[in-house]
mmCIF file of C-alpha atoms and ligand atoms in Angstrom:
data_model
loop_
_atom_site.group_PDB
_atom_site.id
_atom_site.type_symbol
_atom_site.label_atom_id
_atom_site.label_comp_id
_atom_site.label_asym_id
_atom_site.label_seq_id
_atom_site.Cartn_x
_atom_site.Cartn_y
_atom_site.Cartn_z
ATOM 1 C CA MET H 15 17.068 -17.438 17.200
ATOM 2 C CA ALA H 16 15.077 -16.043 14.268
ATOM 3 C CA ASP H 17 16.921 -13.683 11.978
ATOM 4 C CA ALA H 18 14.218 -11.035 11.832
ATOM 5 C CA THR H 19 14.555 -10.408 8.117
ATOM 6 C CA ILE H 20 14.245 -13.823 6.453
ATOM 7 C CA ILE H 21 10.849 -14.833 5.099
ATOM 8 C CA LEU H 22 9.831 -18.128 3.523
ATOM 9 C CA GLY H 23 7.479 -17.555 0.583
ATOM 10 C CA ILE H 24 5.106 -20.149 -0.886
ATOM 11 C CA GLU H 25 3.357 -19.687 -4.247
ATOM 12 C CA THR H 26 0.912 -22.188 -5.772
ATOM 13 C CA SER H 27 -1.730 -19.930 -7.345
ATOM 14 C CA CYS H 28 -1.639 -21.471 -10.824
ATOM 15 C CA ASP H 29 0.694 -24.014 -12.409
ATOM 16 C CA GLU H 30 4.015 -23.330 -10.692
ATOM 17 C CA THR H 31 4.905 -24.746 -7.292
ATOM 18 C CA SER H 32 7.433 -22.371 -5.798
ATOM 19 C CA CYS H 33 9.186 -21.775 -2.473
ATOM 20 C CA ALA H 34 11.723 -19.033 -1.802
ATOM 21 C CA LEU H 35 13.729 -17.493 1.005
ATOM 22 C CA VAL H 36 14.180 -13.747 0.870
ATOM 23 C CA ALA H 37 16.015 -11.452 3.282
ATOM 24 C CA GLU H 38 15.055 -7.795 3.925
ATOM 25 C CA GLY H 39 12.338 -8.042 1.279
ATOM 26 C CA ARG H 40 14.765 -7.918 -1.633
ATOM 27 C CA ARG H 41 17.777 -10.216 -1.227
ATOM 28 C CA VAL H 42 16.765 -13.566 -2.752
ATOM 29 C CA LEU H 43 18.579 -16.407 -0.964
ATOM 30 C CA SER H 44 16.818 -19.112 -2.968
ATOM 31 C CA ASN H 45 13.872 -19.341 -5.350
ATOM 32 C CA VAL H 46 12.851 -22.813 -6.468
ATOM 33 C CA VAL H 47 10.127 -23.139 -9.115
ATOM 34 C CA ALA H 48 8.677 -26.467 -10.241
ATOM 35 C CA SER H 49 6.776 -25.871 -13.460
ATOM 36 C CA GLN H 50 3.851 -28.011 -14.582
ATOM 37 C CA ILE H 51 4.098 -26.935 -18.228
ATOM 38 C CA ASP H 52 4.586 -30.497 -19.495
ATOM 39 C CA LEU H 53 1.445 -31.689 -17.703
ATOM 40 C CA HIS H 54 -0.787 -29.003 -19.223
ATOM 41 C CA ALA H 55 0.804 -28.687 -22.689
ATOM 42 C CA ARG H 56 -1.368 -31.306 -24.357
ATOM 43 C CA PHE H 57 -4.517 -29.463 -23.192
ATOM 44 C CA GLY H 58 -3.255 -26.086 -24.479
ATOM 45 C CA GLY H 59 -3.968 -24.498 -21.084
ATOM 46 C CA VAL H 60 -3.958 -25.120 -17.340
ATOM 47 C CA VAL H 61 -6.350 -27.844 -16.113
ATOM 48 C CA PRO H 62 -7.258 -26.896 -12.505
ATOM 49 C CA GLU H 63 -7.599 -30.450 -11.102
ATOM 50 C CA VAL H 64 -4.332 -31.537 -12.684
ATOM 51 C CA ALA H 65 -2.647 -28.410 -11.253
ATOM 52 C CA SER H 66 -3.751 -28.898 -7.649
ATOM 53 C CA ARG H 67 -2.768 -32.573 -7.664
ATOM 54 C CA ALA H 68 0.675 -31.704 -9.044
ATOM 55 C CA HIS H 69 1.137 -29.043 -6.326
ATOM 56 C CA ILE H 70 0.459 -31.658 -3.641
ATOM 57 C CA GLU H 71 3.048 -33.964 -5.176
ATOM 58 C CA ALA H 72 5.690 -31.230 -5.562
ATOM 59 C CA ILE H 73 5.354 -28.996 -2.511
ATOM 60 C CA ASN H 74 7.483 -30.955 0.001
ATOM 61 C CA ALA H 75 10.383 -31.453 -2.410
ATOM 62 C CA VAL H 76 10.289 -27.803 -3.538
ATOM 63 C CA LEU H 77 10.305 -26.614 0.092
ATOM 64 C CA ASP H 78 13.221 -28.893 0.870
ATOM 65 C CA SER H 79 15.222 -27.648 -2.140
ATOM 66 C CA ALA H 80 14.541 -23.997 -1.314
ATOM 67 C CA LEU H 81 15.705 -24.436 2.283
ATOM 68 C CA LYS H 82 18.826 -26.356 1.211
ATOM 69 C CA ALA H 83 19.729 -23.912 -1.578
ATOM 70 C CA SER H 84 19.443 -20.935 0.797
ATOM 71 C CA GLY H 85 21.469 -22.485 3.619
ATOM 72 C CA VAL H 86 18.818 -21.106 6.000
ATOM 73 C CA ARG H 87 17.700 -23.180 9.009
ATOM 74 C CA PRO H 88 14.028 -23.160 9.981
ATOM 75 C CA ASP H 89 14.888 -21.414 13.270
ATOM 76 C CA GLN H 90 16.227 -18.418 11.280
ATOM 77 C CA ILE H 91 12.881 -17.810 9.543
ATOM 78 C CA ALA H 92 10.879 -14.813 10.781
ATOM 79 C CA ALA H 93 7.588 -15.490 8.983
ATOM 80 C CA VAL H 94 5.876 -17.667 6.392
ATOM 81 C CA ALA H 95 4.264 -15.823 3.472
ATOM 82 C CA VAL H 96 1.765 -17.406 1.122
ATOM 83 C CA THR H 97 -0.211 -16.376 -1.951
ATOM 84 C CA ASN H 98 -3.844 -16.646 -0.847
ATOM 85 C CA GLU H 99 -5.517 -14.703 -3.698
ATOM 86 C CA PRO H 100 -6.316 -14.628 -6.590
ATOM 87 C CA GLY H 101 -5.803 -17.928 -8.386
ATOM 88 C CA LEU H 102 -7.145 -21.427 -8.909
ATOM 89 C CA ILE H 103 -8.826 -22.263 -5.632
ATOM 90 C CA GLY H 104 -7.621 -25.889 -5.436
ATOM 91 C CA SER H 105 -4.065 -24.800 -6.183
ATOM 92 C CA LEU H 106 -4.104 -21.912 -3.679
ATOM 93 C CA LEU H 107 -5.305 -24.256 -0.937
ATOM 94 C CA VAL H 108 -2.266 -26.520 -1.273
ATOM 95 C CA GLY H 109 0.161 -23.654 -0.640
ATOM 96 C CA LEU H 110 -2.051 -22.203 2.077
ATOM 97 C CA MET H 111 -2.209 -25.484 4.026
ATOM 98 C CA ALA H 112 1.566 -25.921 3.737
ATOM 99 C CA ALA H 113 2.145 -22.347 4.938
ATOM 100 C CA LYS H 114 -0.241 -22.633 7.877
ATOM 101 C CA THR H 115 1.361 -25.902 8.961
ATOM 102 C CA LEU H 116 4.866 -24.420 8.877
ATOM 103 C CA ALA H 117 3.829 -21.195 10.633
ATOM 104 C CA TRP H 118 2.188 -23.247 13.386
ATOM 105 C CA VAL H 119 5.052 -25.725 13.777
ATOM 106 C CA TRP H 120 7.742 -23.018 13.748
ATOM 107 C CA ASP H 121 5.580 -20.646 15.766
ATOM 108 C CA VAL H 122 6.142 -17.679 13.445
ATOM 109 C CA PRO H 123 3.662 -15.216 11.883
ATOM 110 C CA LEU H 124 1.723 -16.098 8.733
ATOM 111 C CA VAL H 125 1.360 -13.441 6.006
ATOM 112 C CA GLY H 126 -1.222 -13.666 3.195
ATOM 113 C CA VAL H 127 -0.146 -12.068 -0.075
ATOM 114 C CA ASN H 128 -2.107 -11.005 -3.153
ATOM 115 C CA HIS H 129 -0.473 -12.617 -6.178
ATOM 116 C CA VAL H 130 -0.973 -9.674 -8.532
ATOM 117 C CA TYR H 131 0.433 -7.209 -5.985
ATOM 118 C CA ALA H 132 3.437 -9.535 -5.674
ATOM 119 C CA HIS H 133 3.994 -9.315 -9.454
ATOM 120 C CA ALA H 134 3.995 -5.501 -9.081
ATOM 121 C CA TYR H 135 6.710 -5.839 -6.425
ATOM 122 C CA SER H 136 8.896 -8.251 -8.441
ATOM 123 C CA PRO H 137 11.164 -5.539 -10.003
ATOM 124 C CA ALA H 138 12.537 -4.866 -6.496
ATOM 125 C CA LEU H 139 13.959 -8.400 -6.161
ATOM 126 C CA ASP H 140 17.762 -8.453 -6.178
ATOM 127 C CA ALA H 141 17.524 -4.738 -7.052
ATOM 128 C CA GLU H 142 17.003 -1.253 -5.637
ATOM 129 C CA PRO H 143 13.743 -0.310 -3.887
ATOM 130 C CA ILE H 144 11.008 1.015 -6.189
ATOM 131 C CA ASP H 145 10.439 4.762 -6.210
ATOM 132 C CA TYR H 146 6.748 5.689 -5.763
ATOM 133 C CA PRO H 147 4.234 6.909 -6.961
ATOM 134 C CA ALA H 148 4.182 4.405 -9.782
ATOM 135 C CA ALA H 149 1.859 3.147 -12.491
ATOM 136 C CA ALA H 150 2.005 -0.650 -12.696
ATOM 137 C CA LEU H 151 1.004 -2.778 -15.664
ATOM 138 C CA ILE H 152 0.635 -6.402 -14.636
ATOM 139 C CA CYS H 153 0.001 -8.881 -17.427
ATOM 140 C CA SER H 154 0.042 -12.614 -17.045
ATOM 141 C CA GLY H 155 -1.899 -15.686 -18.079
ATOM 142 C CA GLY H 156 -4.729 -14.830 -15.703
ATOM 143 C CA HIS H 157 -4.552 -11.045 -15.292
ATOM 144 C CA THR H 158 -4.139 -7.811 -17.187
ATOM 145 C CA ALA H 159 -4.430 -4.833 -14.894
ATOM 146 C CA LEU H 160 -3.244 -1.296 -14.246
ATOM 147 C CA TYR H 161 -2.614 0.020 -10.753
ATOM 148 C CA ARG H 162 -1.886 3.326 -9.122
ATOM 149 C CA CYS H 163 0.814 2.434 -6.559
ATOM 150 C CA THR H 164 1.829 4.709 -3.717
ATOM 151 C CA GLY H 165 3.879 2.037 -1.939
ATOM 152 C CA PRO H 166 4.645 -1.683 -2.162
ATOM 153 C CA THR H 167 1.406 -2.557 -0.353
ATOM 154 C CA GLU H 168 -0.747 0.368 -1.507
ATOM 155 C CA LEU H 169 -2.239 -0.460 -4.890
ATOM 156 C CA GLU H 170 -5.418 0.877 -6.419
ATOM 157 C CA LEU H 171 -6.881 -0.897 -9.435
ATOM 158 C CA ILE H 172 -7.497 1.610 -12.239
ATOM 159 C CA GLY H 173 -7.956 -0.691 -15.245
ATOM 160 C CA THR H 174 -8.495 -4.358 -15.993
ATOM 161 C CA THR H 175 -9.425 -6.701 -18.809
ATOM 162 C CA ILE H 176 -13.087 -7.129 -19.600
ATOM 163 C CA ASP H 177 -12.464 -10.539 -21.234
ATOM 164 C CA ASP H 178 -9.180 -12.366 -21.887
ATOM 165 C CA ALA H 179 -5.871 -11.671 -20.169
ATOM 166 C CA ALA H 180 -2.928 -10.713 -22.395
ATOM 167 C CA GLY H 181 -1.029 -13.931 -21.616
ATOM 168 C CA GLU H 182 -4.153 -15.966 -22.292
ATOM 169 C CA ALA H 183 -4.352 -14.314 -25.736
ATOM 170 C CA PHE H 184 -0.715 -15.297 -26.406
ATOM 171 C CA ASP H 185 -1.499 -18.885 -25.356
ATOM 172 C CA LYS H 186 -4.657 -19.095 -27.498
ATOM 173 C CA VAL H 187 -3.004 -17.586 -30.562
ATOM 174 C CA ALA H 188 -0.126 -20.059 -30.202
ATOM 175 C CA HIS H 189 -2.776 -22.794 -30.125
ATOM 176 C CA ILE H 190 -4.353 -21.428 -33.332
ATOM 177 C CA LEU H 191 -0.908 -21.321 -34.945
ATOM 178 C CA GLN H 192 -0.129 -24.802 -33.558
ATOM 179 C CA VAL H 193 3.254 -23.699 -32.278
ATOM 180 C CA GLY H 194 3.175 -25.012 -28.695
ATOM 181 C CA TYR H 195 2.403 -24.065 -25.089
ATOM 182 C CA PRO H 196 2.830 -21.742 -23.267
ATOM 183 C CA GLY H 197 2.356 -19.394 -26.174
ATOM 184 C CA GLY H 198 4.118 -16.260 -24.929
ATOM 185 C CA PRO H 199 7.741 -17.383 -25.244
ATOM 186 C CA VAL H 200 7.071 -19.181 -28.574
ATOM 187 C CA ILE H 201 5.312 -16.192 -30.179
ATOM 188 C CA ASP H 202 8.006 -13.853 -28.837
ATOM 189 C CA ARG H 203 10.670 -16.001 -30.539
ATOM 190 C CA LEU H 204 8.696 -16.457 -33.782
ATOM 191 C CA ALA H 205 7.950 -12.730 -33.999
ATOM 192 C CA THR H 206 11.620 -11.790 -34.202
ATOM 193 C CA GLY H 207 11.640 -13.078 -37.800
ATOM 194 C CA GLY H 208 8.282 -11.552 -38.780
ATOM 195 C CA ASN H 209 6.942 -8.243 -40.030
ATOM 196 C CA PRO H 210 4.743 -6.579 -37.361
ATOM 197 C CA GLN H 211 2.929 -4.637 -40.098
ATOM 198 C CA ALA H 212 2.159 -7.644 -42.302
ATOM 199 C CA VAL H 213 -1.390 -8.121 -40.990
ATOM 200 C CA ALA H 214 -3.455 -5.191 -39.692
ATOM 201 C CA PHE H 215 -4.988 -6.855 -36.639
ATOM 202 C CA PRO H 216 -7.457 -4.740 -34.627
ATOM 203 C CA ARG H 217 -6.536 -2.831 -31.478
ATOM 204 C CA SER H 218 -9.290 -2.485 -28.863
ATOM 205 C CA PHE H 219 -8.840 0.775 -27.003
ATOM 206 C CA LEU H 220 -12.307 0.819 -25.344
ATOM 207 C CA ARG H 221 -12.449 4.588 -25.360
ATOM 208 C CA GLY H 222 -15.981 5.603 -24.491
ATOM 209 C CA PRO H 223 -17.273 9.147 -24.055
ATOM 210 C CA GLY H 224 -16.262 10.200 -20.564
ATOM 211 C CA ALA H 225 -14.655 6.810 -19.837
ATOM 212 C CA PRO H 226 -11.080 6.821 -18.597
ATOM 213 C CA GLY H 227 -10.342 4.070 -21.118
ATOM 214 C CA LEU H 228 -7.965 2.097 -18.939
ATOM 215 C CA ASP H 229 -9.676 -1.268 -19.410
ATOM 216 C CA PHE H 230 -8.492 -3.912 -21.857
ATOM 217 C CA SER H 231 -10.101 -6.370 -24.274
ATOM 218 C CA PHE H 232 -8.223 -9.044 -26.188
ATOM 219 C CA SER H 233 -10.964 -11.434 -27.310
ATOM 220 C CA GLY H 234 -11.629 -9.547 -30.583
ATOM 221 C CA LEU H 235 -7.948 -9.676 -31.484
ATOM 222 C CA LYS H 236 -7.862 -13.401 -30.754
ATOM 223 C CA THR H 237 -10.869 -13.959 -33.037
ATOM 224 C CA ALA H 238 -9.284 -11.830 -35.763
ATOM 225 C CA VAL H 239 -6.202 -14.074 -35.677
ATOM 226 C CA LEU H 240 -8.426 -17.171 -35.751
ATOM 227 C CA TYR H 241 -10.341 -15.917 -38.811
ATOM 228 C CA HIS H 242 -7.159 -14.796 -40.536
ATOM 229 C CA VAL H 243 -5.556 -18.213 -40.097
ATOM 230 C CA ASN H 244 -8.537 -20.573 -40.423
ATOM 231 C CA GLY H 245 -10.842 -18.451 -42.584
ATOM 232 C CA THR H 246 -13.951 -16.457 -41.708
ATOM 233 C CA PRO H 247 -16.983 -18.721 -41.182
ATOM 234 C CA GLY H 248 -19.538 -18.274 -43.991
ATOM 235 C CA LEU H 249 -17.112 -16.556 -46.324
ATOM 236 C CA LYS H 250 -15.138 -18.131 -49.149
ATOM 237 C CA ARG H 251 -11.359 -17.821 -49.101
ATOM 238 C CA GLN H 252 -11.864 -14.357 -50.438
ATOM 239 C CA ALA H 253 -8.993 -12.465 -48.937
ATOM 240 C CA ARG H 254 -6.170 -14.867 -49.455
ATOM 241 C CA ALA H 255 -4.484 -12.872 -52.170
ATOM 242 C CA VAL H 256 -4.262 -9.915 -49.806
ATOM 243 C CA ALA H 257 -3.624 -11.856 -46.589
ATOM 244 C CA GLY H 258 -0.984 -14.265 -47.903
ATOM 245 C CA ALA H 259 -1.063 -17.556 -49.770
ATOM 246 C CA GLY H 260 -1.589 -19.744 -46.704
ATOM 247 C CA ALA H 261 -4.061 -17.515 -44.859
ATOM 248 C CA GLY H 262 -7.602 -18.800 -44.376
ATOM 249 C CA LYS H 263 -6.776 -22.492 -44.767
ATOM 250 C CA GLY H 264 -5.363 -23.286 -41.338
ATOM 251 C CA ALA H 265 -1.981 -23.009 -39.639
ATOM 252 C CA ALA H 266 -0.563 -26.018 -41.452
ATOM 253 C CA TYR H 267 -0.830 -24.097 -44.756
ATOM 254 C CA LEU H 268 1.064 -21.021 -43.604
ATOM 255 C CA THR H 269 4.628 -20.701 -44.832
ATOM 256 C CA LYS H 270 7.333 -20.163 -42.215
ATOM 257 C CA GLN H 271 7.423 -16.473 -43.113
ATOM 258 C CA GLU H 272 3.619 -16.123 -42.932
ATOM 259 C CA LEU H 273 3.656 -17.767 -39.514
ATOM 260 C CA ALA H 274 6.304 -15.333 -38.293
ATOM 261 C CA ASP H 275 4.370 -12.408 -39.800
ATOM 262 C CA VAL H 276 1.135 -13.403 -38.027
ATOM 263 C CA ALA H 277 3.033 -13.828 -34.728
ATOM 264 C CA ALA H 278 4.754 -10.440 -35.107
ATOM 265 C CA SER H 279 1.538 -8.650 -36.168
ATOM 266 C CA PHE H 280 -0.441 -10.154 -33.270
ATOM 267 C CA GLN H 281 2.299 -9.285 -30.776
ATOM 268 C CA ALA H 282 2.485 -5.719 -32.118
ATOM 269 C CA ALA H 283 -1.273 -5.312 -31.613
ATOM 270 C CA VAL H 284 -1.042 -6.495 -27.983
ATOM 271 C CA VAL H 285 1.987 -4.330 -27.224
ATOM 272 C CA ASP H 286 0.406 -1.236 -28.852
ATOM 273 C CA VAL H 287 -2.628 -1.500 -26.600
ATOM 274 C CA LEU H 288 -0.671 -2.286 -23.424
ATOM 275 C CA ILE H 289 1.746 0.597 -23.956
ATOM 276 C CA SER H 290 -0.960 3.071 -24.908
ATOM 277 C CA LYS H 291 -2.890 2.254 -21.699
ATOM 278 C CA LEU H 292 0.269 2.419 -19.596
ATOM 279 C CA ARG H 293 1.009 5.856 -21.063
ATOM 280 C CA ARG H 294 -2.456 7.046 -20.051
ATOM 281 C CA ALA H 295 -2.129 5.434 -16.604
ATOM 282 C CA ALA H 296 1.179 7.232 -16.046
ATOM 283 C CA LYS H 297 -0.535 10.534 -16.845
ATOM 284 C CA VAL H 298 -3.578 9.872 -14.651
ATOM 285 C CA THR H 299 -1.474 8.786 -11.669
ATOM 286 C CA GLY H 300 1.312 11.359 -11.962
ATOM 287 C CA ALA H 301 3.732 8.446 -11.751
ATOM 288 C CA ARG H 302 7.476 8.857 -11.340
ATOM 289 C CA THR H 303 7.994 5.176 -12.090
ATOM 290 C CA LEU H 304 6.548 2.690 -14.566
ATOM 291 C CA ILE H 305 6.327 -0.903 -13.366
ATOM 292 C CA LEU H 306 5.938 -4.005 -15.506
ATOM 293 C CA GLY H 307 5.197 -7.398 -13.964
ATOM 294 C CA GLY H 308 3.739 -10.833 -14.665
ATOM 295 C CA GLY H 309 4.614 -13.493 -17.232
ATOM 296 C CA VAL H 310 3.998 -11.237 -20.255
ATOM 297 C CA SER H 311 6.515 -8.710 -18.910
ATOM 298 C CA ALA H 312 9.157 -11.160 -20.211
ATOM 299 C CA ASN H 313 8.081 -10.232 -23.741
ATOM 300 C CA SER H 314 10.959 -8.628 -25.621
ATOM 301 C CA ALA H 315 8.796 -6.265 -27.715
ATOM 302 C CA LEU H 316 6.882 -5.098 -24.631
ATOM 303 C CA ARG H 317 10.097 -4.504 -22.684
ATOM 304 C CA GLN H 318 11.543 -2.465 -25.540
ATOM 305 C CA ALA H 319 8.372 -0.413 -26.041
ATOM 306 C CA ALA H 320 8.133 0.231 -22.279
ATOM 307 C CA GLY H 321 11.721 1.513 -22.342
ATOM 308 C CA GLU H 322 10.840 3.964 -25.103
ATOM 309 C CA LEU H 323 7.695 5.075 -23.266
ATOM 310 C CA ALA H 324 9.622 5.669 -20.025
ATOM 311 C CA GLU H 325 12.081 7.871 -21.879
ATOM 312 C CA LYS H 326 9.272 9.866 -23.490
ATOM 313 C CA CYS H 327 7.370 10.451 -20.253
ATOM 314 C CA ARG H 328 10.561 10.899 -18.198
ATOM 315 C CA CYS H 329 9.759 8.073 -15.827
ATOM 316 C CA THR H 330 12.019 5.391 -14.426
ATOM 317 C CA LEU H 331 11.129 1.979 -15.795
ATOM 318 C CA ARG H 332 11.246 -0.954 -13.382
ATOM 319 C CA MET H 333 10.922 -4.437 -14.860
ATOM 320 C CA PRO H 334 11.551 -7.752 -13.126
ATOM 321 C CA GLN H 335 14.552 -9.846 -14.104
ATOM 322 C CA LEU H 336 13.385 -12.560 -16.496
ATOM 323 C CA CYS H 337 13.483 -15.203 -13.750
ATOM 324 C CA TYR H 338 10.982 -13.160 -11.681
ATOM 325 C CA CYS H 339 8.493 -12.448 -14.510
ATOM 326 C CA VAL H 340 6.621 -15.753 -14.309
ATOM 327 C CA ASP H 341 5.112 -17.011 -11.081
ATOM 328 C CA ASN H 342 7.630 -17.336 -8.254
ATOM 329 C CA ALA H 343 7.626 -17.335 -4.466
ATOM 330 C CA ALA H 344 10.443 -14.791 -4.160
ATOM 331 C CA GLN H 345 7.997 -11.986 -5.002
ATOM 332 C CA THR H 346 5.551 -13.363 -2.413
ATOM 333 C CA ALA H 347 8.217 -13.399 0.323
ATOM 334 C CA GLY H 348 9.602 -10.014 -0.765
ATOM 335 C CA LEU H 349 6.285 -8.216 -0.566
ATOM 336 C CA ALA H 350 5.397 -9.987 2.699
ATOM 337 C CA TRP H 351 8.356 -8.255 4.358
ATOM 338 C CA HIS H 352 6.518 -4.938 4.028
ATOM 339 C CA TYR H 353 3.323 -6.400 5.504
ATOM 340 C CA LEU H 354 5.261 -7.998 8.359
ATOM 341 C CA ARG H 355 6.960 -4.692 9.211
ATOM 342 C CA SER H 356 3.617 -2.915 9.364
ATOM 343 C CA GLY H 357 2.170 -5.675 11.547
ATOM 344 C CA ARG H 358 -0.298 -6.971 8.969
ATOM 345 C CA THR H 359 -0.077 -10.684 9.705
ATOM 346 C CA ALA H 360 -2.823 -13.305 9.378
ATOM 347 C CA ASP H 361 -4.438 -15.812 11.708
ATOM 348 C CA LEU H 362 -4.329 -19.532 11.025
ATOM 349 C CA ASP H 363 -7.896 -19.344 9.697
ATOM 350 C CA LEU H 364 -6.697 -17.304 6.678
ATOM 351 C CA GLU H 365 -8.791 -18.200 3.628
ATOM 352 C CA ALA H 366 -7.991 -18.557 -0.067
ATOM 353 C CA PHE H 367 -9.925 -16.505 -2.634
ATOM 354 C CA ALA H 368 -10.168 -17.339 -6.337
ATOM 355 C CA THR H 369 -10.890 -13.740 -7.293
ATOM 356 C CA VAL H 370 -9.647 -10.482 -5.853
ATOM 357 C CA ARG H 371 -11.768 -8.986 -3.081
ATOM 358 C CA ARG H 372 -12.372 -5.306 -3.554
HETATM 359 O O1 LIG Y 17 2.618 -14.693 -14.356
HETATM 360 P P1 LIG Y 17 2.473 -16.013 -14.997
HETATM 361 O O2 LIG Y 17 3.563 -17.027 -14.796
HETATM 362 O O3 LIG Y 17 1.152 -16.737 -14.554
HETATM 363 C C1 LIG Y 17 -0.042 -16.115 -14.178
HETATM 364 O O4 LIG Y 17 -0.092 -15.484 -13.097
HETATM 365 O O5 LIG Y 17 -0.983 -16.224 -14.987
HETATM 366 O O6 LIG Y 17 2.237 -15.750 -16.558
HETATM 367 C C2 LIG Y 17 2.151 -16.784 -17.488
HETATM 368 C C3 LIG Y 17 1.810 -16.165 -18.833
HETATM 369 C C4 LIG Y 17 1.494 -17.206 -19.918
HETATM 370 O O7 LIG Y 17 0.268 -16.854 -20.525
HETATM 371 C C5 LIG Y 17 2.650 -17.070 -20.894
HETATM 372 O O8 LIG Y 17 2.297 -17.352 -22.238
HETATM 373 C C6 LIG Y 17 3.037 -15.614 -20.709
HETATM 374 O O9 LIG Y 17 2.907 -15.387 -19.322
HETATM 375 N N1 LIG Y 17 4.420 -15.338 -21.121
HETATM 376 C C7 LIG Y 17 4.736 -14.501 -22.148
HETATM 377 C C8 LIG Y 17 6.148 -14.573 -22.313
HETATM 378 N N2 LIG Y 17 6.630 -15.423 -21.354
HETATM 379 C C9 LIG Y 17 5.557 -15.888 -20.649
HETATM 380 N N3 LIG Y 17 3.952 -13.733 -22.935
HETATM 381 C C10 LIG Y 17 4.561 -13.013 -23.905
HETATM 382 N N4 LIG Y 17 5.893 -13.050 -24.124
HETATM 383 C C11 LIG Y 17 6.724 -13.787 -23.360
HETATM 384 N N5 LIG Y 17 8.039 -13.804 -23.594
HETATM 385 ZN ZN1 LIG Y 18 1.237 -14.718 -12.015
#
C-alpha cells in the first residue's frame, strides 16, 4: 500500500548521480549523491560523454543505496520524480530512462522537474516551508538566474547570465590559478586568507538606460583575472609593481599571499554583483523572502553578504543546508510533491530538454 507522501527523486542533469526519498516534500529520508569530480578534474570541467557514461554505471547502485538508507520499500513510494530539464542531454536521459522504468514497473505517477526550480526549493528541505512571495537567486556551474517566486512551482525568470555562470567563473578562475577543480570550494577556502580589496577587478552591472539591469555577465571578470595573473597580451609586464611581484607571469609565480589576494578579490567581485542584483530583484518583486540556491550558494562570503542584505531589506533569508547546495535528488523529490498534489504528472513519453523551455 503506497504511503501517499513518499517520492523517489532521481537527478542526473550534470555530473552528480543522485537518488533520494523524501516524505511530504520536505522530510529527507535518504539522499545519496555519487560525484564524478575525480573523472572530470583533469579536464578542468565536465566532459558530457564522460558524464553520461558514468551515470549509467552509477545509477543502479545509487538507487539501491538510497532505498536501503531510507528503509522505504518500493510499494510505499507514491511517485517517481526526475530532473528532465535543463542539463546535459546525455546525462538527463540516463535519469529519465531509469525514472520511466521504475514508474512503469511500480505503476506510480511520473513527475518531471526543472532542475533550477528544484534548486530554488532546496532551502525547504529538512526545514520550514518557504514564505512567498520570494526573490530567488540561483547560481551554479551551469546557471545564474533571478526569479520572482509566488509559490514552489510558480517561478518567473527576471534575470539571467548573458555569458558565463557564476560557478563556471569560479571553476575557470581556479584553473587560471592552478588550484584544482571544482573551483568554488577551493577559491572560497583560499579567499579566507586574502584581502578582497587587493586587486580592483571589474564588476559588470549591465545597467542600460531603461533596462531593469537584472542580467549578469562574468566573462569580463574572468578575463581580467586571466590578464592579471598571466599578463595582458601585447603589453610588457608593465603593471607588476602595482599588481604584486608575481602578477603577470603566471600562477606559478604568485606568492601564497598573492594567490589568496587574487582569490579574495575575484570572489568579492562576484559576490558584489550577485548581491546587488538580488537587492534590486527583491525591490522589483516586493519579496518577503530571499532565496539562495545552487552550488555557489555554498559560498561563505555570499551567504554572509546575503544575511546582511536580508537584514537591510527586512526579508527572511532562506538558504539550503550545505549538503543541498550542490546537485541532489532530494530537491527534485521535494519539489515534485507540490506538482503531484496539484495533479501535474507526466506521461511515459516525457522528454528531456537541454535548455529551459519558456
Ligand atoms: O548546482 P551545482 O552542483 O551544479 C550545477 O547545477 O551546475 O553547482 C556546481 C558549481 C561549481 O561550479 C562549483 O565550483 C560551485 O558550484 N561551488 C561553489 C562553492 N561550492 C560549489 N562556488 C563558490 N563557492 C563555493 N563554496
Ligand atoms: Zn545544479
